JSON list of C-alpha atoms in Angstrom, two decimals:
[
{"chain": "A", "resi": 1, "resn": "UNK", "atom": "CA", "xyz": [0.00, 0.00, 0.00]},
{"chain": "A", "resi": 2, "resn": "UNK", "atom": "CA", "xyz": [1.67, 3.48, -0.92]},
{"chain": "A", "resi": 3, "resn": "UNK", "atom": "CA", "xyz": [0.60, 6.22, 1.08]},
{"chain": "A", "resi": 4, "resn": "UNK", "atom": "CA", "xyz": [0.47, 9.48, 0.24]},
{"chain": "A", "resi": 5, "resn": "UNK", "atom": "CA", "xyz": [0.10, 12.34, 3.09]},
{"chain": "A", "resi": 6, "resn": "UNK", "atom": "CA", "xyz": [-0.87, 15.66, 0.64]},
{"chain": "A", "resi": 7, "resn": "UNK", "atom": "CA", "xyz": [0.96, 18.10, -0.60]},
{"chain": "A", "resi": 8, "resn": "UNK", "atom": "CA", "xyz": [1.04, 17.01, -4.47]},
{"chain": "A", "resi": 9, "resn": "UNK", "atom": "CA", "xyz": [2.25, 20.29, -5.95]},
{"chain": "A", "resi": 10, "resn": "UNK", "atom": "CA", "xyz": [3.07, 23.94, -5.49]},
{"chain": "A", "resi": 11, "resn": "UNK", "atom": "CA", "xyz": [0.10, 25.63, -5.35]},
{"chain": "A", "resi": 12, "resn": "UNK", "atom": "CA", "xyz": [-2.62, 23.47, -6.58]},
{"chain": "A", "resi": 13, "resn": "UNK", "atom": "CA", "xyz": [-2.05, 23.51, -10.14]},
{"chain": "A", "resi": 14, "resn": "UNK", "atom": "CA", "xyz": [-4.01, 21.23, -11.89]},
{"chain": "A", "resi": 15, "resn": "UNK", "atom": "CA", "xyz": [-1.76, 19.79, -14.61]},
{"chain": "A", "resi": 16, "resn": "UNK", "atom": "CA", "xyz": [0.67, 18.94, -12.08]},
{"chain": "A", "resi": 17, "resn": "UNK", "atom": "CA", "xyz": [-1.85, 17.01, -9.48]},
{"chain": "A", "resi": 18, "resn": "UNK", "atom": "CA", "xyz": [-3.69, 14.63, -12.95]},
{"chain": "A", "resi": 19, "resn": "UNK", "atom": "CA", "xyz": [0.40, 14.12, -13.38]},
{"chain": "A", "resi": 20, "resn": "UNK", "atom": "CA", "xyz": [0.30, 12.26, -10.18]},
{"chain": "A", "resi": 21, "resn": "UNK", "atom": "CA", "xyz": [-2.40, 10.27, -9.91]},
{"chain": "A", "resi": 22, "resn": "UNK", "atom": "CA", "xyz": [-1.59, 9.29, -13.07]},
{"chain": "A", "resi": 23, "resn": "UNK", "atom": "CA", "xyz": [1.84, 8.11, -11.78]},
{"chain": "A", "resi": 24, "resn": "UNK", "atom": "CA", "xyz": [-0.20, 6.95, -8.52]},
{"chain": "A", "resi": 25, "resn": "UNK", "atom": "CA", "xyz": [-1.90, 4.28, -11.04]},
{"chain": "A", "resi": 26, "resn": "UNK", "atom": "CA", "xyz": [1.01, 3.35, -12.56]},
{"chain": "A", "resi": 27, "resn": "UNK", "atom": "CA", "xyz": [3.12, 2.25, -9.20]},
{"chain": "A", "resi": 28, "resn": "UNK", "atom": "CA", "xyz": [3.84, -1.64, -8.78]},
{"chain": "A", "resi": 29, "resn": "UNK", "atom": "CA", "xyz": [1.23, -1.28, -5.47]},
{"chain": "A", "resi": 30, "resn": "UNK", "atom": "CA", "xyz": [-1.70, -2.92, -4.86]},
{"chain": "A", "resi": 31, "resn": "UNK", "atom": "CA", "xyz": [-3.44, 0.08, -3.59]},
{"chain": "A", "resi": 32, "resn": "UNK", "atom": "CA", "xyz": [-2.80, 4.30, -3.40]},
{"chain": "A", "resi": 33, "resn": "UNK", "atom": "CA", "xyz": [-4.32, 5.91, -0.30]},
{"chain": "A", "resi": 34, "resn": "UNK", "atom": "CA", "xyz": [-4.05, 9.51, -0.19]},
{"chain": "A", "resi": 35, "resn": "UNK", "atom": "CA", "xyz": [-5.09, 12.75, 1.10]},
{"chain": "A", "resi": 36, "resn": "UNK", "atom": "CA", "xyz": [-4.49, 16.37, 0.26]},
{"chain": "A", "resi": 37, "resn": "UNK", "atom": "CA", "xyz": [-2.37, 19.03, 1.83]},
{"chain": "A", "resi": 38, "resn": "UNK", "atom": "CA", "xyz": [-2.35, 22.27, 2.66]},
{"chain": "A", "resi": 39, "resn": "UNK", "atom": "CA", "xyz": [-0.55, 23.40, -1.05]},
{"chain": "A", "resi": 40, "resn": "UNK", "atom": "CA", "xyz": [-3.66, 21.31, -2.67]},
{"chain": "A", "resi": 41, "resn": "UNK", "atom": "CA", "xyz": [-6.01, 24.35, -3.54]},
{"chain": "A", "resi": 42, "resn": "UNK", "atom": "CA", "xyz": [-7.77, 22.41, -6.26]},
{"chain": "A", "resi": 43, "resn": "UNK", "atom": "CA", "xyz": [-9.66, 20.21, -4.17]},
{"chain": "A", "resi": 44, "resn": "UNK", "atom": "CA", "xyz": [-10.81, 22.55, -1.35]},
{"chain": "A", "resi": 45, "resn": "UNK", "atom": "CA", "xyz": [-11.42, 25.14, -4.17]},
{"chain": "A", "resi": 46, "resn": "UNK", "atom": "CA", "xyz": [-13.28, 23.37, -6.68]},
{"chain": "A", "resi": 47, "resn": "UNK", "atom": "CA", "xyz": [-14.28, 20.13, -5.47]},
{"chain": "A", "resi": 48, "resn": "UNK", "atom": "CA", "xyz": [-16.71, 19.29, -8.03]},
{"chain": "A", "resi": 49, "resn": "UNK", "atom": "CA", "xyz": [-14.12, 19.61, -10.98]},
{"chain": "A", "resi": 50, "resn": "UNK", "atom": "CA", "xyz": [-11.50, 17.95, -8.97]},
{"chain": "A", "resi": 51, "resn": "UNK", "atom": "CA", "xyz": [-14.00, 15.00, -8.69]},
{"chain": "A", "resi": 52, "resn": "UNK", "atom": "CA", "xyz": [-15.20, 15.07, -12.66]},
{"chain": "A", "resi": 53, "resn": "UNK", "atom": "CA", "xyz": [-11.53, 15.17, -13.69]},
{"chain": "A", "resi": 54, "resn": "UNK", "atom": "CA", "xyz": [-9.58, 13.47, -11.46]},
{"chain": "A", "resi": 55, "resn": "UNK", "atom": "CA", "xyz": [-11.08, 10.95, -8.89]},
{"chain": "A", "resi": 56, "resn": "UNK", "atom": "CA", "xyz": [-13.53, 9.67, -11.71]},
{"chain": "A", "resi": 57, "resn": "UNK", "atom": "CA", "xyz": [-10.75, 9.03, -14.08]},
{"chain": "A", "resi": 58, "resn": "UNK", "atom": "CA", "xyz": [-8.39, 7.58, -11.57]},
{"chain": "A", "resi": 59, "resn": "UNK", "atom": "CA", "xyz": [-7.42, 3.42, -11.17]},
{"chain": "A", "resi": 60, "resn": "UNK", "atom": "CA", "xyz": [-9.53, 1.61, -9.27]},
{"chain": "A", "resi": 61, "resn": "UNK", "atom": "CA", "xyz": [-6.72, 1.22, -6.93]},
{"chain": "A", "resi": 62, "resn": "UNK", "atom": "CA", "xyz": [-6.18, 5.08, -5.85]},
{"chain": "A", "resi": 63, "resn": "UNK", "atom": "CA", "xyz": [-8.21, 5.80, -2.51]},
{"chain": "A", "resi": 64, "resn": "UNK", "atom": "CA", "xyz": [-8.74, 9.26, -2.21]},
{"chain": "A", "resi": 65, "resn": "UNK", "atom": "CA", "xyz": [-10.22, 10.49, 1.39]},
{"chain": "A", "resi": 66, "resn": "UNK", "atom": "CA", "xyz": [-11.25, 13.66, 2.63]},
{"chain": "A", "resi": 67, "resn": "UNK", "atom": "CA", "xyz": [-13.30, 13.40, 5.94]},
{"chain": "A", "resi": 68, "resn": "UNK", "atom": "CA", "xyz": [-16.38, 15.93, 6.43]},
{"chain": "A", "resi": 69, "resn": "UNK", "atom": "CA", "xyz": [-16.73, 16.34, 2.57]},
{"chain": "A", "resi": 70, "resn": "UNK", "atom": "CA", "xyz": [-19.09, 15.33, -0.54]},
{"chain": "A", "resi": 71, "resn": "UNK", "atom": "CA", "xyz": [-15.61, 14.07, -2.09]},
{"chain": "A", "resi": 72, "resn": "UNK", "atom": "CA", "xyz": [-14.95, 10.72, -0.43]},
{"chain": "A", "resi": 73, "resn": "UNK", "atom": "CA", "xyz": [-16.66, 9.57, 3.22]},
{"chain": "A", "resi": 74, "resn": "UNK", "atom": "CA", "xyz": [-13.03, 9.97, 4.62]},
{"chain": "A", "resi": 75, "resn": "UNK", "atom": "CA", "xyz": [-12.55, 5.63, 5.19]},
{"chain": "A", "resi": 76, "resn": "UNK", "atom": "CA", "xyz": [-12.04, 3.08, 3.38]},
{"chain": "A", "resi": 77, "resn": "UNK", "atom": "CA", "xyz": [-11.09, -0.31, 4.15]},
{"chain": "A", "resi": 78, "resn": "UNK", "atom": "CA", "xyz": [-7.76, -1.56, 2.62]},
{"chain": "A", "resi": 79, "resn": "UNK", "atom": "CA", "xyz": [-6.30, -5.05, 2.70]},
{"chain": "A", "resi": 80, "resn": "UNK", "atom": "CA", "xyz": [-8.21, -5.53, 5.84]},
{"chain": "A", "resi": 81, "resn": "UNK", "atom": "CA", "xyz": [-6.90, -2.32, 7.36]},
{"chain": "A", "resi": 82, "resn": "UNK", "atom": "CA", "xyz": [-9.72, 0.41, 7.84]},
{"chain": "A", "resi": 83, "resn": "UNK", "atom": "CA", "xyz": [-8.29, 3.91, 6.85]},
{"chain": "A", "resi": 84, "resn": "UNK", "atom": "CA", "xyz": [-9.03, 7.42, 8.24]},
{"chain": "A", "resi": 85, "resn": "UNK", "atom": "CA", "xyz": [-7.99, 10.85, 6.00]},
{"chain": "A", "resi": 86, "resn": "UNK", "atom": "CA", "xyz": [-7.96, 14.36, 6.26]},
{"chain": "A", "resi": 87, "resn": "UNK", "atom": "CA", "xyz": [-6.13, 16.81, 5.22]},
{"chain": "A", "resi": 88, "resn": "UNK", "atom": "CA", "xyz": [-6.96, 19.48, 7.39]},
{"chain": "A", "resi": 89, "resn": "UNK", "atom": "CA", "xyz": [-4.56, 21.77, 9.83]},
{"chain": "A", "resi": 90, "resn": "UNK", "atom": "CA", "xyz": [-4.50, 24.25, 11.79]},
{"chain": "A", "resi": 91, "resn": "UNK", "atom": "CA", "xyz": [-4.35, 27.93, 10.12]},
{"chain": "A", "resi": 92, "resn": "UNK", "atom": "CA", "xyz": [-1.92, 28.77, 8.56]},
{"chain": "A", "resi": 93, "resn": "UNK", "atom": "CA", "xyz": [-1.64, 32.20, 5.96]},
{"chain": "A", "resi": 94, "resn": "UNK", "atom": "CA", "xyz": [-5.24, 31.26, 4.41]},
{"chain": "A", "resi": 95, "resn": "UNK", "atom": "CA", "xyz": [-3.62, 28.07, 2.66]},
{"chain": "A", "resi": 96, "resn": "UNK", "atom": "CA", "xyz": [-6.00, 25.24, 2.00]},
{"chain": "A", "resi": 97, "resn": "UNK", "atom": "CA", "xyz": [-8.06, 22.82, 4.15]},
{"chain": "A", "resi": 98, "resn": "UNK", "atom": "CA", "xyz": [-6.53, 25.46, 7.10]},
{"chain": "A", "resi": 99, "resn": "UNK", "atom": "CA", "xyz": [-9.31, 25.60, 10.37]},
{"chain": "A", "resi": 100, "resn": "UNK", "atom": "CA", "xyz": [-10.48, 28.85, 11.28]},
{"chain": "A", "resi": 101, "resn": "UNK", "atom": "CA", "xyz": [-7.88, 31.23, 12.21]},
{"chain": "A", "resi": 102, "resn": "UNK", "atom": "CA", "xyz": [-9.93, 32.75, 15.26]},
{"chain": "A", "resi": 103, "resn": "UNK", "atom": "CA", "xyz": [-10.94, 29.50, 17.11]},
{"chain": "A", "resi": 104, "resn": "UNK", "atom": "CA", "xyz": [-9.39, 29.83, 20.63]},
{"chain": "A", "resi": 105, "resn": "UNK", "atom": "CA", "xyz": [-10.87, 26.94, 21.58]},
{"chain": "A", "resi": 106, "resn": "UNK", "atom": "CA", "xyz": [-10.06, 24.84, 18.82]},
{"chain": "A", "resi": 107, "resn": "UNK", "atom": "CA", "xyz": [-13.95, 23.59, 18.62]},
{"chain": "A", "resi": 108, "resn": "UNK", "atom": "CA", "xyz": [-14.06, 22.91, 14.99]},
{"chain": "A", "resi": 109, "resn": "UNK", "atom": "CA", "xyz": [-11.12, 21.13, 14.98]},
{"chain": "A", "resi": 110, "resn": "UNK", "atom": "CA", "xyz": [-11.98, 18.92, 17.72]},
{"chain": "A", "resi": 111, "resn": "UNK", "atom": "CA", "xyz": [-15.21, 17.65, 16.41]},
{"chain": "A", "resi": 112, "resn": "UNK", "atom": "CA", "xyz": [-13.69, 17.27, 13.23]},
{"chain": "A", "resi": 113, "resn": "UNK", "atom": "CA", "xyz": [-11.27, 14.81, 14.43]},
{"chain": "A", "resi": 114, "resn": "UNK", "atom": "CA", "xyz": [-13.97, 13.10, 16.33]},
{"chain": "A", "resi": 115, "resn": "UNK", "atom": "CA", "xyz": [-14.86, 11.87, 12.88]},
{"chain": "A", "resi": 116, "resn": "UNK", "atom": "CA", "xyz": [-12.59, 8.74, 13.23]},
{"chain": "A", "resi": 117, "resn": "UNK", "atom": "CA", "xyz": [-13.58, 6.02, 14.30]},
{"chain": "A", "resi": 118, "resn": "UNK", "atom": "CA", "xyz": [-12.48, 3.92, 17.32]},
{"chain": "A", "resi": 119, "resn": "UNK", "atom": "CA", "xyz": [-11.74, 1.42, 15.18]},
{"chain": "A", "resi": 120, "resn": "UNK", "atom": "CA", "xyz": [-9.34, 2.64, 12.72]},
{"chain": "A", "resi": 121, "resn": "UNK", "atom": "CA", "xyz": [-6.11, 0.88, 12.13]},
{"chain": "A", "resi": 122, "resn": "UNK", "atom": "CA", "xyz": [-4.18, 3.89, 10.15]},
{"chain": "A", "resi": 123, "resn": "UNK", "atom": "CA", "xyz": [-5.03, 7.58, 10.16]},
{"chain": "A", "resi": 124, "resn": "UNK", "atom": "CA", "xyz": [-3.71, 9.63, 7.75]},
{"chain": "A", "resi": 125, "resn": "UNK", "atom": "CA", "xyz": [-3.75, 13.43, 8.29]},
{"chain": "A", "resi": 126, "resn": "UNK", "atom": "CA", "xyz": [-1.21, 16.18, 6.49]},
{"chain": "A", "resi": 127, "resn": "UNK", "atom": "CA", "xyz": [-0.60, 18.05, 9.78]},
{"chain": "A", "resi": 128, "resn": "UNK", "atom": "CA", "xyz": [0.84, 16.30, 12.92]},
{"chain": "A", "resi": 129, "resn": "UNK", "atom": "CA", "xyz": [-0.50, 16.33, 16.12]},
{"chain": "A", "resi": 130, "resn": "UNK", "atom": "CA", "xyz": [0.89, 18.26, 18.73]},
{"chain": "A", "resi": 131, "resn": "UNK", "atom": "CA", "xyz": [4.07, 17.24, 20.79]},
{"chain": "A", "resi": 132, "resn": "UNK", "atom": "CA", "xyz": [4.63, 14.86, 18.01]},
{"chain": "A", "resi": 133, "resn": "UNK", "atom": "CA", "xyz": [7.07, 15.52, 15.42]},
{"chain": "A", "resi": 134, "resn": "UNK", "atom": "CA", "xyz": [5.72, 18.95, 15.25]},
{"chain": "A", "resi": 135, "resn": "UNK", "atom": "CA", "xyz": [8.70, 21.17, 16.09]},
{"chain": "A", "resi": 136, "resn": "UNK", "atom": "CA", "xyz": [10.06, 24.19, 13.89]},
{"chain": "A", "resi": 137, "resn": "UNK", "atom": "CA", "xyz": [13.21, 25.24, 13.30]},
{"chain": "A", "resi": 138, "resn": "UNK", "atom": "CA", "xyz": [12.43, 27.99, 15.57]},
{"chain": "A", "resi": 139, "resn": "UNK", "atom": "CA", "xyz": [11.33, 25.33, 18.09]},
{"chain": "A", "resi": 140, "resn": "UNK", "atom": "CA", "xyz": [7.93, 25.99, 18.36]},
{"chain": "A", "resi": 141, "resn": "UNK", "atom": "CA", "xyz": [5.38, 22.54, 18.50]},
{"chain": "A", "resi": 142, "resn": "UNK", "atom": "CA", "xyz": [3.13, 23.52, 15.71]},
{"chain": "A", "resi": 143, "resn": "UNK", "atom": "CA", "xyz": [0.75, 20.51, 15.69]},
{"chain": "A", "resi": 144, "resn": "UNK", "atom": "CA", "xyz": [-3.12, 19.49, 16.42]},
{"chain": "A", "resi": 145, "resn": "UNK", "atom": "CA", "xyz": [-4.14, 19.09, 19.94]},
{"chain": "A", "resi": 146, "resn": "UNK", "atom": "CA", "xyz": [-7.45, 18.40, 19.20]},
{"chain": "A", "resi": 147, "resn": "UNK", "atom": "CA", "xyz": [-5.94, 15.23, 16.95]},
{"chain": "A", "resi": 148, "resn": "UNK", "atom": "CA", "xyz": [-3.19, 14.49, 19.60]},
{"chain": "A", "resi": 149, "resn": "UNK", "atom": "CA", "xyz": [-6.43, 13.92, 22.41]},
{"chain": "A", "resi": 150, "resn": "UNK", "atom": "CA", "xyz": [-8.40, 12.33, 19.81]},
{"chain": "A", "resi": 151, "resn": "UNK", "atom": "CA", "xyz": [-5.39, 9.82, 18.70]},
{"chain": "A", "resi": 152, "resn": "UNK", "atom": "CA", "xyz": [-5.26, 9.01, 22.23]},
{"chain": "A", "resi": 153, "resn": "UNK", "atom": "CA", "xyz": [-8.32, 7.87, 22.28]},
{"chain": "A", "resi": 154, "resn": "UNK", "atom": "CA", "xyz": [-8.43, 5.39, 19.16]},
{"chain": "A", "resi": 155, "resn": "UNK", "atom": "CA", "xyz": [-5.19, 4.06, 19.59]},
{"chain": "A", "resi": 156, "resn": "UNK", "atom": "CA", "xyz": [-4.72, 3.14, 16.00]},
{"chain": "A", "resi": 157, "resn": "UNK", "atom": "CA", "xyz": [-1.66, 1.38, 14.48]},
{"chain": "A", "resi": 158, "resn": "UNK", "atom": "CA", "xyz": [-0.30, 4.14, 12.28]},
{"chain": "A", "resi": 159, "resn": "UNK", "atom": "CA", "xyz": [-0.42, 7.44, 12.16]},
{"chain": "A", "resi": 160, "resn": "UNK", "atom": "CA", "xyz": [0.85, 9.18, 8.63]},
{"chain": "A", "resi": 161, "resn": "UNK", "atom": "CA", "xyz": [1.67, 12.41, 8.17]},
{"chain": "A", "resi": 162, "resn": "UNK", "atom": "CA", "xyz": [3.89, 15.74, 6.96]},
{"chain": "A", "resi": 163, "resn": "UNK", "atom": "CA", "xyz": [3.37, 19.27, 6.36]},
{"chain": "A", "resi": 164, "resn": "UNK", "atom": "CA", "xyz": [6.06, 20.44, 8.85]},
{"chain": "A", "resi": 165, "resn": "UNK", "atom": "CA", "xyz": [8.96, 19.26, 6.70]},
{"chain": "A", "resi": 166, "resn": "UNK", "atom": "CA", "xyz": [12.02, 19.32, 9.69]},
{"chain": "A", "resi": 167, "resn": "UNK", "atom": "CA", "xyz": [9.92, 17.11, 11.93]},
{"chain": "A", "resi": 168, "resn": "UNK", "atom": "CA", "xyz": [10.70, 14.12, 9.50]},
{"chain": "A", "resi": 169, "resn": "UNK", "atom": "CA", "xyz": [11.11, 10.59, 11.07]},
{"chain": "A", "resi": 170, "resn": "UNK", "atom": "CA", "xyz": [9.46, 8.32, 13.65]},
{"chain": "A", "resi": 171, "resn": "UNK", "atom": "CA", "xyz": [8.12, 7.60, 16.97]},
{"chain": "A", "resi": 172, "resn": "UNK", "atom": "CA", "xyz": [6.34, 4.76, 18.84]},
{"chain": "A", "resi": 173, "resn": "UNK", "atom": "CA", "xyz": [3.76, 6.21, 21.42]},
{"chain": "A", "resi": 174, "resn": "UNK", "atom": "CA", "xyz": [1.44, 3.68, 23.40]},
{"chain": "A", "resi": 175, "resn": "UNK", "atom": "CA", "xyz": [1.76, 1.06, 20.58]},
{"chain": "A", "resi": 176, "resn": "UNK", "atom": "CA", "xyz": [0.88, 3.52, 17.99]},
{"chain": "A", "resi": 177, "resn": "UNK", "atom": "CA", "xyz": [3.62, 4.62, 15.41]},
{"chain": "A", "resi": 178, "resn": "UNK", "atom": "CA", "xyz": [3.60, 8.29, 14.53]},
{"chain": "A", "resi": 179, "resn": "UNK", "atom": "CA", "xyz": [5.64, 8.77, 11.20]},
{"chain": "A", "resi": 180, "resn": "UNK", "atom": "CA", "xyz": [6.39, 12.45, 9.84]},
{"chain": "A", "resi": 181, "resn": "UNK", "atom": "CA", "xyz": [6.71, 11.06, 6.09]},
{"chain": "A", "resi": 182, "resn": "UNK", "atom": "CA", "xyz": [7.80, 14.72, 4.71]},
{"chain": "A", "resi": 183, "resn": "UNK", "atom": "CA", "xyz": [10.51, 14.01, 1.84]},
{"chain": "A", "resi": 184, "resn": "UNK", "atom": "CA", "xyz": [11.30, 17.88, 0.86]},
{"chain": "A", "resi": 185, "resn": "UNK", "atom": "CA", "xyz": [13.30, 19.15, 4.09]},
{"chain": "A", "resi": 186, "resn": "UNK", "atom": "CA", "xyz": [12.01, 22.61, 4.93]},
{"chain": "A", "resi": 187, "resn": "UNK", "atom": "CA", "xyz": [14.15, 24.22, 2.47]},
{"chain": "A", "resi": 188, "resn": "UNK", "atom": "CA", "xyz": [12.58, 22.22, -0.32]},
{"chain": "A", "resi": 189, "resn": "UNK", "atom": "CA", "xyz": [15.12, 19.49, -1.10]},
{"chain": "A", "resi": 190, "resn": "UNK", "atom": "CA", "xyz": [13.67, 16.04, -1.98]},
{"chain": "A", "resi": 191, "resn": "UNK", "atom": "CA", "xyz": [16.44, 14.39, 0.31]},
{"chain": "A", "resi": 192, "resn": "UNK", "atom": "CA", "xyz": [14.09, 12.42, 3.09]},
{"chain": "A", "resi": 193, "resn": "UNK", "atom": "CA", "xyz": [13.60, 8.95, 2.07]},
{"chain": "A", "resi": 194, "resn": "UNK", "atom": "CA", "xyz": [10.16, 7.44, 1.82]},
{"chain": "A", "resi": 195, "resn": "UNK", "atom": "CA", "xyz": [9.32, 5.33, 4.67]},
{"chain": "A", "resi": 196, "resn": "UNK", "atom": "CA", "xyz": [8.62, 1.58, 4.22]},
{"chain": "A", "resi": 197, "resn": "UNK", "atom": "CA", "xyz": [6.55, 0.25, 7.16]},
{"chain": "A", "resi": 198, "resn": "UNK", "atom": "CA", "xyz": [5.51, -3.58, 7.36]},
{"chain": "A", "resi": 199, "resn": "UNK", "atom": "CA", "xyz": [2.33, -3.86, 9.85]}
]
């Protein structure tokens, strides 16, 4: 299963994004789960042309999910391994999927994430949660504590995700493996190496 954590291309553009999931469907895989990022305009901008030219054309074998929209249900079940994906974060400069910038409470994004279910096996997110190979280069944790509380909670077996690029690597919590899968360091260099997990 290749997993893909968002963040297909620059800003969005669309030639770039039907580029990949055309080289999605051609991988030696048996299946493609992915979710956007926060560089994916196209999809949280135009969802219903995103869907007519993209996710209806696409392989069979290319899972797209994008919990709390009209695009996919946000699971799927996999190989016998049920699959949660989102790829929203917290703000951050108006990009896409972002949560409300004035939220002090983080409400949205806390029932947001309560949208996976206690029995999912691998969550997939583009943001990290927080405390969790979330740190900047100017040291700050940047992550999701609504997702970090919520994690807790459902205990799956994987958790995938990116977005902040220096936090790459990682960690075993309470049985659950937290992997920062970002392959561009922060200075945009495709030098991280995918990860290769066996479950």
């Amino acid at each position: 299963i290749l997993i893909h954590a968002g963040d297909w291309s620059n800003r969005g553009e669309e030639e770039t994004v039907l580029d990949l999931f055309n080289w999605f469907g051609e991988q030696p895989c048996k299946d493609v789960v992915c979710i956007a990022g926060n560089h994916d305009f196209w999809p949280d901008e135009s969802p219903i042309s995103f869907k007519r030219d993209v996710l209806e054309g696409s392989s069979n074998k290319i899972h797209y999910l994008q919990a709390g929209s009209t695009l996919s249900p946000g699971t799927c079940t996999v190989q016998g391994l049920k699959f949660f994906g989102s790829p929203c974060t917290p703000w951050f400069h108006s990009w896409a999927f972002n949560f409300p910038e004035v939220d002090s409470f983080q409400e949205t994004a806390a029932k947001h994430w309560d949208l996976i279910p206690d029995d999912t096996d691998i969550v997939i997110t583009h943001g990290p949660p927080h405390n969790i190979l979330d740190q900047t280069d100017e040291g700050l944790n940047v992550g999701s504590a609504p997702l970090a509380s919520r994690l807790r909670d459902v205990k799956p077996k994987m958790h995938v995700f990116g977005h902040i690029h220096e936090g790459y690597g990682g960690r075993v919590i309470n049985n659950t493996y937290y992997i920062n899968a970002s392959m561009h360091t922060r200075k945009m260099n495709p030098t991280n190496p995918p990860v290769i997990v066996d479950l």
